[in-house]
Tab-separated table of C-alpha atoms in Angstrom:
chain	number	residue	atom	x	y	z
A	18	UNK	CA	-41.862	-5.533	14.633
A	19	UNK	CA	-41.310	-4.420	11.031
A	20	UNK	CA	-42.482	-7.717	9.554
A	21	UNK	CA	-45.003	-10.427	10.221
A	22	UNK	CA	-43.921	-14.040	9.892
A	23	UNK	CA	-45.427	-17.480	10.122
A	24	UNK	CA	-41.991	-19.035	10.561
A	25	UNK	CA	-41.578	-21.194	13.691
A	26	UNK	CA	-39.841	-19.486	16.600
A	27	UNK	CA	-38.211	-21.081	19.621
A	28	UNK	CA	-37.679	-19.749	23.117
A	29	UNK	CA	-34.290	-21.371	23.714
A	30	UNK	CA	-31.498	-22.428	21.386
A	31	UNK	CA	-30.046	-25.895	21.905
A	32	UNK	CA	-28.291	-26.783	18.636
A	33	UNK	CA	-27.264	-30.340	17.864
A	34	UNK	CA	-24.863	-31.826	15.300
A	35	UNK	CA	-27.371	-31.815	12.429
A	36	UNK	CA	-28.363	-28.170	12.900
A	37	UNK	CA	-27.095	-25.293	10.805
A	38	UNK	CA	-26.728	-21.909	12.524
A	39	UNK	CA	-26.836	-18.984	10.091
A	40	UNK	CA	-25.445	-15.798	11.643
A	41	UNK	CA	-25.918	-12.272	10.294
A	42	UNK	CA	-22.947	-9.971	9.779
A	43	UNK	CA	-23.559	-8.100	13.055
A	44	UNK	CA	-21.703	-10.324	15.518
A	45	UNK	CA	-22.059	-8.158	18.596
A	46	UNK	CA	-23.703	-8.610	21.980
A	47	UNK	CA	-25.616	-11.876	22.321
A	48	UNK	CA	-24.750	-12.903	18.756
A	49	UNK	CA	-21.046	-12.490	19.520
A	50	UNK	CA	-21.381	-14.701	22.587
A	51	UNK	CA	-23.225	-17.340	20.575
A	52	UNK	CA	-20.679	-17.192	17.743
A	53	UNK	CA	-17.848	-17.876	20.182
A	54	UNK	CA	-19.696	-20.654	22.020
A	55	UNK	CA	-18.486	-24.163	21.053
A	56	UNK	CA	-21.175	-26.288	19.418
A	57	UNK	CA	-21.485	-29.387	17.230
A	58	UNK	CA	-23.767	-27.512	14.819
A	59	UNK	CA	-22.412	-25.962	11.627
A	60	UNK	CA	-21.912	-22.200	11.689
A	61	UNK	CA	-22.493	-20.164	8.558
A	62	UNK	CA	-22.234	-16.395	8.210
A	63	UNK	CA	-24.480	-14.560	5.747
A	64	UNK	CA	-23.367	-10.966	5.051
A	65	UNK	CA	-25.736	-8.382	3.606
A	66	UNK	CA	-23.899	-5.222	4.710
A	67	UNK	CA	-20.138	-5.668	4.668
A	68	UNK	CA	-19.509	-2.469	6.619
A	69	UNK	CA	-21.446	-3.735	9.605
A	70	UNK	CA	-19.313	-6.834	9.548
A	71	UNK	CA	-16.177	-4.716	9.550
A	72	UNK	CA	-17.339	-3.187	12.845
A	73	UNK	CA	-17.726	-6.516	14.667
A	74	UNK	CA	-15.990	-6.960	18.000
A	75	UNK	CA	-14.808	-10.337	16.660
A	76	UNK	CA	-12.031	-9.994	14.040
A	77	UNK	CA	-12.861	-11.709	10.752
A	78	UNK	CA	-9.626	-13.697	10.900
A	79	UNK	CA	-10.860	-15.472	14.071
A	80	UNK	CA	-14.171	-16.725	12.688
A	81	UNK	CA	-12.919	-20.011	11.228
A	82	UNK	CA	-11.341	-20.909	14.540
A	83	UNK	CA	-14.762	-20.476	16.157
A	84	UNK	CA	-16.283	-23.099	13.878
A	85	UNK	CA	-17.547	-21.035	10.939
A	86	UNK	CA	-17.284	-23.300	7.905
A	87	UNK	CA	-19.014	-21.271	5.185
A	88	UNK	CA	-19.474	-17.601	4.325
A	89	UNK	CA	-21.961	-16.060	1.916
A	90	UNK	CA	-22.817	-12.561	0.751
A	91	UNK	CA	-25.928	-11.065	-0.793
A	92	UNK	CA	-24.121	-8.911	-3.350
A	93	UNK	CA	-20.956	-8.893	-5.437
A	94	UNK	CA	-19.762	-5.765	-3.592
A	95	UNK	CA	-20.179	-7.457	-0.198
A	96	UNK	CA	-18.474	-10.641	-1.408
A	97	UNK	CA	-15.522	-8.720	-2.878
A	98	UNK	CA	-15.159	-6.670	0.306
A	99	UNK	CA	-15.002	-9.851	2.377
A	100	UNK	CA	-12.239	-11.164	0.142
A	101	UNK	CA	-10.103	-8.071	-0.454
A	102	UNK	CA	-10.423	-6.332	2.926
A	103	UNK	CA	-11.325	-8.975	5.491
A	104	UNK	CA	-9.398	-11.884	3.954
A	105	UNK	CA	-12.401	-14.214	3.515
A	106	UNK	CA	-11.577	-15.416	0.003
A	107	UNK	CA	-14.136	-18.185	-0.501
A	108	UNK	CA	-17.429	-16.418	0.290
A	109	UNK	CA	-20.344	-17.548	-1.828
A	110	UNK	CA	-22.865	-15.280	-3.557
A	111	UNK	CA	-26.543	-15.658	-2.625
A	112	UNK	CA	-28.701	-12.906	-4.173
A	113	UNK	CA	-31.571	-11.432	-2.198
A	114	UNK	CA	-34.873	-13.293	-2.248
A	115	UNK	CA	-37.846	-12.278	-0.124
A	116	UNK	CA	-40.814	-14.590	0.340
A	117	UNK	CA	-43.774	-12.204	0.389
A	118	UNK	CA	-45.772	-14.844	2.235
A	119	UNK	CA	-43.409	-14.736	5.199
A	120	UNK	CA	-42.083	-11.178	5.210
A	121	UNK	CA	-44.361	-8.185	4.833
A	122	UNK	CA	-42.363	-4.969	4.309
A	123	UNK	CA	-43.615	-1.911	6.117
A	124	UNK	CA	-45.337	0.877	4.231
A	125	UNK	CA	-42.999	2.918	2.041
A	126	UNK	CA	-42.811	6.686	2.485
A	127	UNK	CA	-41.672	8.939	-0.344
A	128	UNK	CA	-38.702	10.987	0.819
A	129	UNK	CA	-35.570	12.678	-0.471
A	130	UNK	CA	-32.322	11.704	1.226
A	131	UNK	CA	-29.735	14.483	1.353
A	132	UNK	CA	-26.630	12.512	2.280
A	133	UNK	CA	-23.470	13.794	0.547
A	134	UNK	CA	-21.449	10.893	-0.779
A	135	UNK	CA	-21.993	8.347	1.957
A	136	UNK	CA	-18.653	6.717	2.744
A	137	UNK	CA	-19.455	3.776	5.022
A	138	UNK	CA	-15.917	2.381	4.784
A	139	UNK	CA	-14.394	5.613	6.074
A	140	UNK	CA	-17.059	5.912	8.764
A	141	UNK	CA	-16.306	2.362	9.872
A	142	UNK	CA	-12.587	3.123	10.021
A	143	UNK	CA	-13.195	6.268	12.084
A	144	UNK	CA	-15.295	4.369	14.642
A	145	UNK	CA	-12.819	1.478	14.689
A	146	UNK	CA	-9.908	3.854	15.305
A	147	UNK	CA	-11.656	5.141	18.426
A	148	UNK	CA	-11.561	1.655	19.946
A	149	UNK	CA	-8.121	0.497	18.741
A	150	UNK	CA	-5.205	-0.065	21.087
A	151	UNK	CA	-2.616	0.695	18.402
A	152	UNK	CA	-3.401	3.874	16.473
A	153	UNK	CA	-0.569	3.828	13.945
A	154	UNK	CA	-2.859	2.470	11.202
A	155	UNK	CA	-6.638	2.031	10.997
A	156	UNK	CA	-8.132	-1.451	11.040
A	157	UNK	CA	-11.407	-3.034	9.975
A	158	UNK	CA	-12.307	-6.354	11.503
A	159	UNK	CA	-8.701	-6.924	12.506
A	160	UNK	CA	-7.442	-6.215	8.964
A	161	UNK	CA	-5.115	-3.226	8.507
A	162	UNK	CA	-6.258	-0.583	6.032
A	163	UNK	CA	-3.036	0.894	4.643
A	164	UNK	CA	-4.237	2.763	1.562
A	165	UNK	CA	-3.756	6.231	3.107
A	166	UNK	CA	-2.035	7.704	6.177
A	167	UNK	CA	-4.393	7.936	9.148
A	168	UNK	CA	-5.043	11.659	9.820
A	169	UNK	CA	-8.737	11.435	8.858
A	170	UNK	CA	-9.184	8.486	11.208
A	171	UNK	CA	-7.104	9.970	14.025
A	172	UNK	CA	-9.139	13.153	14.293
A	173	UNK	CA	-12.480	11.516	13.613
A	174	UNK	CA	-11.683	8.699	16.031
A	175	UNK	CA	-10.741	11.203	18.749
A	176	UNK	CA	-14.142	12.880	18.462
A	177	UNK	CA	-15.989	9.549	18.402
A	178	UNK	CA	-14.051	8.384	21.461
A	179	UNK	CA	-15.153	11.550	23.280
A	180	UNK	CA	-18.843	11.813	22.330
A	181	UNK	CA	-19.729	8.389	20.950
A	182	UNK	CA	-20.209	7.037	17.407
A	183	UNK	CA	-22.613	8.892	15.123
A	184	UNK	CA	-22.527	10.325	11.583
A	185	UNK	CA	-22.332	13.835	13.044
A	186	UNK	CA	-19.440	12.981	15.356
A	187	UNK	CA	-17.382	11.441	12.571
A	188	UNK	CA	-17.752	14.643	10.529
A	189	UNK	CA	-16.888	17.168	13.266
A	190	UNK	CA	-13.260	17.466	12.027
A	191	UNK	CA	-14.633	18.550	8.630
A	192	UNK	CA	-15.577	21.853	10.280
A	193	UNK	CA	-11.919	22.291	11.194
A	194	UNK	CA	-10.762	21.436	7.667
A	195	UNK	CA	-13.161	23.990	6.173
A	196	UNK	CA	-12.134	26.682	8.650
A	197	UNK	CA	-8.413	26.127	8.014
A	198	UNK	CA	-8.958	26.220	4.247
A	199	UNK	CA	-10.972	29.450	4.344
A	200	UNK	CA	-8.590	31.275	6.703
A	201	UNK	CA	-5.418	30.142	4.902
A	202	UNK	CA	-6.598	31.282	1.468
A	203	UNK	CA	-8.080	34.472	2.921
A	204	UNK	CA	-4.696	35.370	4.422
A	205	UNK	CA	-3.092	35.121	0.988
A	206	UNK	CA	-5.768	37.360	-0.505
A	207	UNK	CA	-5.480	39.911	2.314
A	208	UNK	CA	-1.740	40.266	1.857
A	209	UNK	CA	-2.127	40.524	-1.912
A	210	UNK	CA	-5.258	42.696	-2.299
A	211	UNK	CA	-6.715	43.798	1.040
A	212	UNK	CA	-9.463	42.915	3.499
A	213	UNK	CA	-12.351	42.878	1.003
A	214	UNK	CA	-10.537	40.364	-1.182
A	215	UNK	CA	-9.765	38.263	1.902
A	216	UNK	CA	-13.425	38.050	2.956
A	217	UNK	CA	-14.560	37.188	-0.547
A	218	UNK	CA	-11.824	34.567	-0.961
A	219	UNK	CA	-12.820	32.903	2.295
A	220	UNK	CA	-16.433	32.687	1.128
A	221	UNK	CA	-15.477	31.277	-2.277
A	222	UNK	CA	-13.138	28.745	-0.639
A	223	UNK	CA	-15.980	27.005	1.164
A	224	UNK	CA	-18.838	27.527	-1.311
A	225	UNK	CA	-17.351	26.667	-4.719
A	226	UNK	CA	-18.980	23.402	-5.776
A	227	UNK	CA	-15.961	21.111	-5.701
A	228	UNK	CA	-14.446	22.576	-2.541
A	229	UNK	CA	-17.759	22.464	-0.700
A	230	UNK	CA	-18.332	18.896	-1.831
A	231	UNK	CA	-14.867	17.813	-0.689
A	232	UNK	CA	-14.999	19.607	2.658
A	233	UNK	CA	-18.257	17.938	3.707
A	234	UNK	CA	-17.222	14.535	2.359
A	235	UNK	CA	-15.976	12.020	4.910
A	236	UNK	CA	-12.844	11.157	2.964
A	237	UNK	CA	-9.140	11.963	2.948
A	238	UNK	CA	-9.665	14.760	0.403
A	239	UNK	CA	-11.026	17.088	3.119
A	240	UNK	CA	-7.871	17.206	5.295
A	241	UNK	CA	-5.812	17.213	2.085
A	242	UNK	CA	-7.444	20.464	0.940
A	243	UNK	CA	-6.810	22.018	4.362
A	244	UNK	CA	-3.165	20.940	4.301
A	245	UNK	CA	-2.588	22.284	0.787
A	246	UNK	CA	-4.240	25.620	1.651
A	247	UNK	CA	-2.107	25.927	4.784
A	248	UNK	CA	1.012	25.101	2.752
A	249	UNK	CA	0.229	27.811	0.188
A	250	UNK	CA	-0.405	30.390	2.931
A	251	UNK	CA	2.927	29.679	4.613
A	252	UNK	CA	4.725	29.594	1.272
A	253	UNK	CA	3.275	32.944	0.194
A	254	UNK	CA	4.116	34.582	3.526
A	255	UNK	CA	7.719	33.343	3.297
A	256	UNK	CA	8.162	34.501	-0.308
A	257	UNK	CA	6.736	37.998	0.213
A	258	UNK	CA	8.612	39.180	3.281
A	259	UNK	CA	12.111	40.591	3.723
A	260	UNK	CA	12.223	39.757	7.417
A	261	UNK	CA	14.287	36.655	8.282
A	262	UNK	CA	11.972	35.917	11.240
A	263	UNK	CA	8.884	36.356	9.044
A	264	UNK	CA	10.403	34.092	6.422
A	265	UNK	CA	11.145	31.521	9.117
A	266	UNK	CA	7.549	31.619	10.373
A	267	UNK	CA	6.243	31.260	6.829
A	268	UNK	CA	8.328	28.179	6.126
A	269	UNK	CA	7.314	26.614	9.442
A	270	UNK	CA	3.657	27.099	8.462
A	271	UNK	CA	4.523	25.546	5.084
A	272	UNK	CA	6.047	22.559	6.921
A	273	UNK	CA	2.905	22.197	9.037
A	274	UNK	CA	0.714	22.290	5.924
A	275	UNK	CA	2.863	19.724	4.147
A	276	UNK	CA	2.639	17.533	7.238
A	277	UNK	CA	-1.171	17.720	7.213
A	278	UNK	CA	-1.247	17.004	3.471
A	279	UNK	CA	1.043	13.982	3.902
A	280	UNK	CA	-0.932	12.445	6.744
A	281	UNK	CA	-4.114	12.998	4.745
A	282	UNK	CA	-3.081	11.575	1.373
A	283	UNK	CA	0.568	10.545	1.481
A	284	UNK	CA	3.404	12.085	-0.577
A	285	UNK	CA	0.919	12.816	-3.390
A	286	UNK	CA	-0.388	15.603	-1.156
A	287	UNK	CA	2.784	17.570	-1.858
A	288	UNK	CA	2.176	17.826	-5.597
A	289	UNK	CA	0.178	21.084	-5.631
A	290	UNK	CA	2.399	22.974	-3.132
A	291	UNK	CA	5.494	21.702	-4.949
A	292	UNK	CA	4.313	22.917	-8.355
A	293	UNK	CA	3.258	26.255	-6.873
A	294	UNK	CA	6.619	26.862	-5.207
A	295	UNK	CA	8.644	25.901	-8.278
A	296	UNK	CA	6.482	28.112	-10.493
A	297	UNK	CA	7.186	31.172	-8.349
A	298	UNK	CA	10.910	30.394	-8.115
A	299	UNK	CA	11.220	29.927	-11.894
A	300	UNK	CA	9.049	32.843	-13.057
A	301	UNK	CA	10.632	35.253	-10.578
A	302	UNK	CA	14.128	33.800	-11.077
A	303	UNK	CA	14.563	33.560	-7.327
A	304	UNK	CA	17.202	30.860	-7.329
A	305	UNK	CA	18.936	32.431	-4.339
A	306	UNK	CA	15.872	31.644	-2.237
A	307	UNK	CA	17.042	28.036	-2.208
A	308	UNK	CA	20.372	29.114	-0.709
A	309	UNK	CA	18.725	30.680	2.339
A	310	UNK	CA	18.594	28.597	5.546
A	311	UNK	CA	14.874	29.159	6.193
A	312	UNK	CA	13.450	27.000	3.347
A	313	UNK	CA	15.414	24.028	4.613
A	314	UNK	CA	13.642	24.178	7.985
A	315	UNK	CA	10.889	22.222	6.263
A	316	UNK	CA	13.077	19.128	5.887
A	317	UNK	CA	13.845	18.304	9.553
A	318	UNK	CA	10.277	19.118	10.640
A	319	UNK	CA	8.776	16.705	8.115
A	320	UNK	CA	11.480	14.111	8.752
A	321	UNK	CA	10.703	14.162	12.463
A	322	UNK	CA	6.919	13.911	12.014
A	323	UNK	CA	6.924	11.273	9.301
A	324	UNK	CA	9.843	9.333	10.734
A	325	UNK	CA	8.128	8.944	14.116
A	326	UNK	CA	4.978	7.647	12.441
A	327	UNK	CA	6.898	5.236	10.173
A	328	UNK	CA	8.648	3.779	13.216
A	329	UNK	CA	5.278	3.321	14.916
A	330	UNK	CA	3.953	1.508	11.843
A	331	UNK	CA	7.027	-0.714	11.690
A	332	UNK	CA	6.333	-1.690	15.289
A	333	UNK	CA	3.161	-3.466	14.152
A	334	UNK	CA	3.271	-7.133	13.049
A	335	UNK	CA	2.215	-6.135	9.514
A	336	UNK	CA	4.101	-2.833	9.521
A	337	UNK	CA	6.454	-3.514	6.614
A	338	UNK	CA	3.618	-4.720	4.398
A	339	UNK	CA	1.543	-1.659	5.335
A	340	UNK	CA	4.342	0.662	4.239
A	341	UNK	CA	4.712	-1.314	1.013
A	342	UNK	CA	1.009	-0.803	0.279
A	343	UNK	CA	1.207	2.904	1.057
A	344	UNK	CA	4.459	3.910	-0.624
A	345	UNK	CA	4.812	1.334	-3.412
A	346	UNK	CA	1.422	0.015	-4.473
A	347	UNK	CA	-0.544	3.199	-3.775
A	348	UNK	CA	2.052	5.834	-4.699
A	349	UNK	CA	4.243	4.407	-7.451
A	350	UNK	CA	1.436	2.048	-8.473
A	351	UNK	CA	-0.924	4.907	-9.336
A	352	UNK	CA	1.510	6.206	-11.942
A	353	UNK	CA	2.781	2.973	-13.441
A	354	UNK	CA	1.776	-0.670	-13.380
A	355	UNK	CA	3.632	-2.547	-10.641
A	356	UNK	CA	3.556	-6.185	-9.618
A	357	UNK	CA	0.830	-5.925	-6.975
A	358	UNK	CA	-2.044	-8.079	-5.689
A	359	UNK	CA	-5.350	-7.458	-7.452
A	360	UNK	CA	-6.809	-5.413	-4.587
A	361	UNK	CA	-3.801	-3.064	-4.754
A	362	UNK	CA	-3.786	-2.490	-8.535
A	363	UNK	CA	-4.294	1.255	-8.176
A	364	UNK	CA	-3.046	2.072	-11.676
A	365	UNK	CA	-6.383	0.837	-13.058
A	366	UNK	CA	-8.500	2.704	-10.530
A	367	UNK	CA	-8.087	6.306	-11.723
A	368	UNK	CA	-8.111	6.333	-15.503
A	369	UNK	CA	-8.025	10.005	-16.533
A	370	UNK	CA	-7.057	11.714	-19.750
A	371	UNK	CA	-4.540	14.607	-19.807
A	372	UNK	CA	-6.187	17.947	-19.101
A	373	UNK	CA	-9.409	16.388	-17.810
A	374	UNK	CA	-9.480	18.338	-14.570
A	375	UNK	CA	-8.509	21.603	-16.270
A	376	UNK	CA	-11.390	21.244	-18.732
A	377	UNK	CA	-13.794	20.455	-15.898
A	378	UNK	CA	-12.581	23.355	-13.744
A	379	UNK	CA	-15.459	25.703	-14.773
A	380	UNK	CA	-17.904	23.146	-13.374
A	381	UNK	CA	-15.910	22.699	-10.161
A	382	UNK	CA	-15.941	26.463	-9.493
A	383	UNK	CA	-19.711	26.952	-9.715
A	384	UNK	CA	-21.353	29.310	-8.776
A	385	UNK	CA	-18.194	31.432	-9.113
A	386	UNK	CA	-17.242	30.347	-12.639
A	387	UNK	CA	-17.831	33.792	-14.133
A	388	UNK	CA	-15.503	35.315	-11.542
A	389	UNK	CA	-12.855	32.741	-12.402
A	390	UNK	CA	-13.186	33.504	-16.108
A	391	UNK	CA	-12.777	37.216	-15.383
A	392	UNK	CA	-9.619	36.451	-13.406
A	393	UNK	CA	-8.349	34.340	-16.295
A	394	UNK	CA	-8.809	37.258	-18.696
A	395	UNK	CA	-6.662	39.461	-16.460
A	396	UNK	CA	-4.040	36.871	-15.568
A	397	UNK	CA	-1.684	37.646	-18.471
A	398	UNK	CA	-1.318	41.187	-17.124
A	399	UNK	CA	-0.930	40.348	-13.433
A	400	UNK	CA	1.501	37.497	-13.998
A	401	UNK	CA	4.084	40.114	-14.973
A	402	UNK	CA	3.248	42.407	-12.077
A	403	UNK	CA	6.049	42.843	-9.501
A	404	UNK	CA	5.682	42.581	-5.744
A	405	UNK	CA	3.369	40.588	-3.486
A	406	UNK	CA	0.330	40.928	-5.751
A	407	UNK	CA	2.154	39.480	-8.732
A	408	UNK	CA	3.545	36.671	-6.590
A	409	UNK	CA	-0.016	35.747	-5.562
A	410	UNK	CA	-1.019	35.408	-9.227
A	411	UNK	CA	2.043	33.319	-10.041
A	412	UNK	CA	1.398	31.147	-6.989
A	413	UNK	CA	-2.206	30.569	-8.099
A	414	UNK	CA	-1.166	29.589	-11.630
A	415	UNK	CA	1.450	27.207	-10.270
A	416	UNK	CA	-1.065	25.617	-7.927
A	417	UNK	CA	-3.777	25.158	-10.577
A	418	UNK	CA	-2.335	24.588	-14.033
A	419	UNK	CA	0.401	21.919	-13.648
A	420	UNK	CA	-1.709	19.726	-11.347
A	421	UNK	CA	-4.797	19.817	-13.568
A	422	UNK	CA	-2.924	19.248	-16.830
């Protein structure tokens, strides 16, 4: 055992009315059976790690019906999670205290942990999705998590369902996101400047600091980057071909990329592709492109994909509220203050000043910042260049500048 104790232990539990049973947050196995067993004793739950509690086979909403009268947490973060996510609003706060006379911690070993941005909430959602009956929205402890569409949890949950839960399994789809990002951007570079540029672009796409960080991070940003890159590749192919069939294929790839971006991050995922497309149309004065039939193929494809998912969400008991969280609180509410519950006040969660991301871009592009600065010095010349190469430059400016300003 990892500790030595002089506390009294018993071989069999026979609680009576005056006893108090304090359960940990991991109500699985024998503990789950005991939690559900009727007893005259008081049941109290003490939560130290809220993410373990979210993975319980017993939904949090059922605990009071099983006789749990009090809830407590060891930290403010755990207490707030119980209230905002699991619906346990009255949890008390009991800070950690360890009696050194009873518990003797094991010997500490100096070590460096290389764990990129641990995201236990997302990991919990991925594992939970693998076991859910209804996959329209992810759930934690029986509580729907409607902040983002569920692509991250669908793909991660599919892998976990196949090979079992583990940190590695939950991140397997990140390999796909990185591969799609590298290939999509490399295809743009190959069409614009040849094979050498394509290889180099693919390397930069997965090694630049911010992109690398995002692509290995278990969060919705990883599939978002893949969807945006795929959108730009399809857009560029459609705008640089004279073949109606080639234009059709390009716009279908654009639709697929926009679909991935939506199911990763919601309608906000369309911002970068939208700015990029409008920039090319305006700078090249290609208004007639909007009169062609091929660009409008995107609309029915997205309507079919998103519409089917929205109907599936509406089929859930909390479907309408989930859509309100996603499209009103989390989309409109990030831009302006809306009348929303405290846990959905997203307007106060991302306080950024105008131009912040543009000013930080040199840091994000490390170790390729010098290359980016060289490209910036030449951009004024290439922005006026005709043909596919010039379109690539205009597409890049449209994708970077408006979104970061």
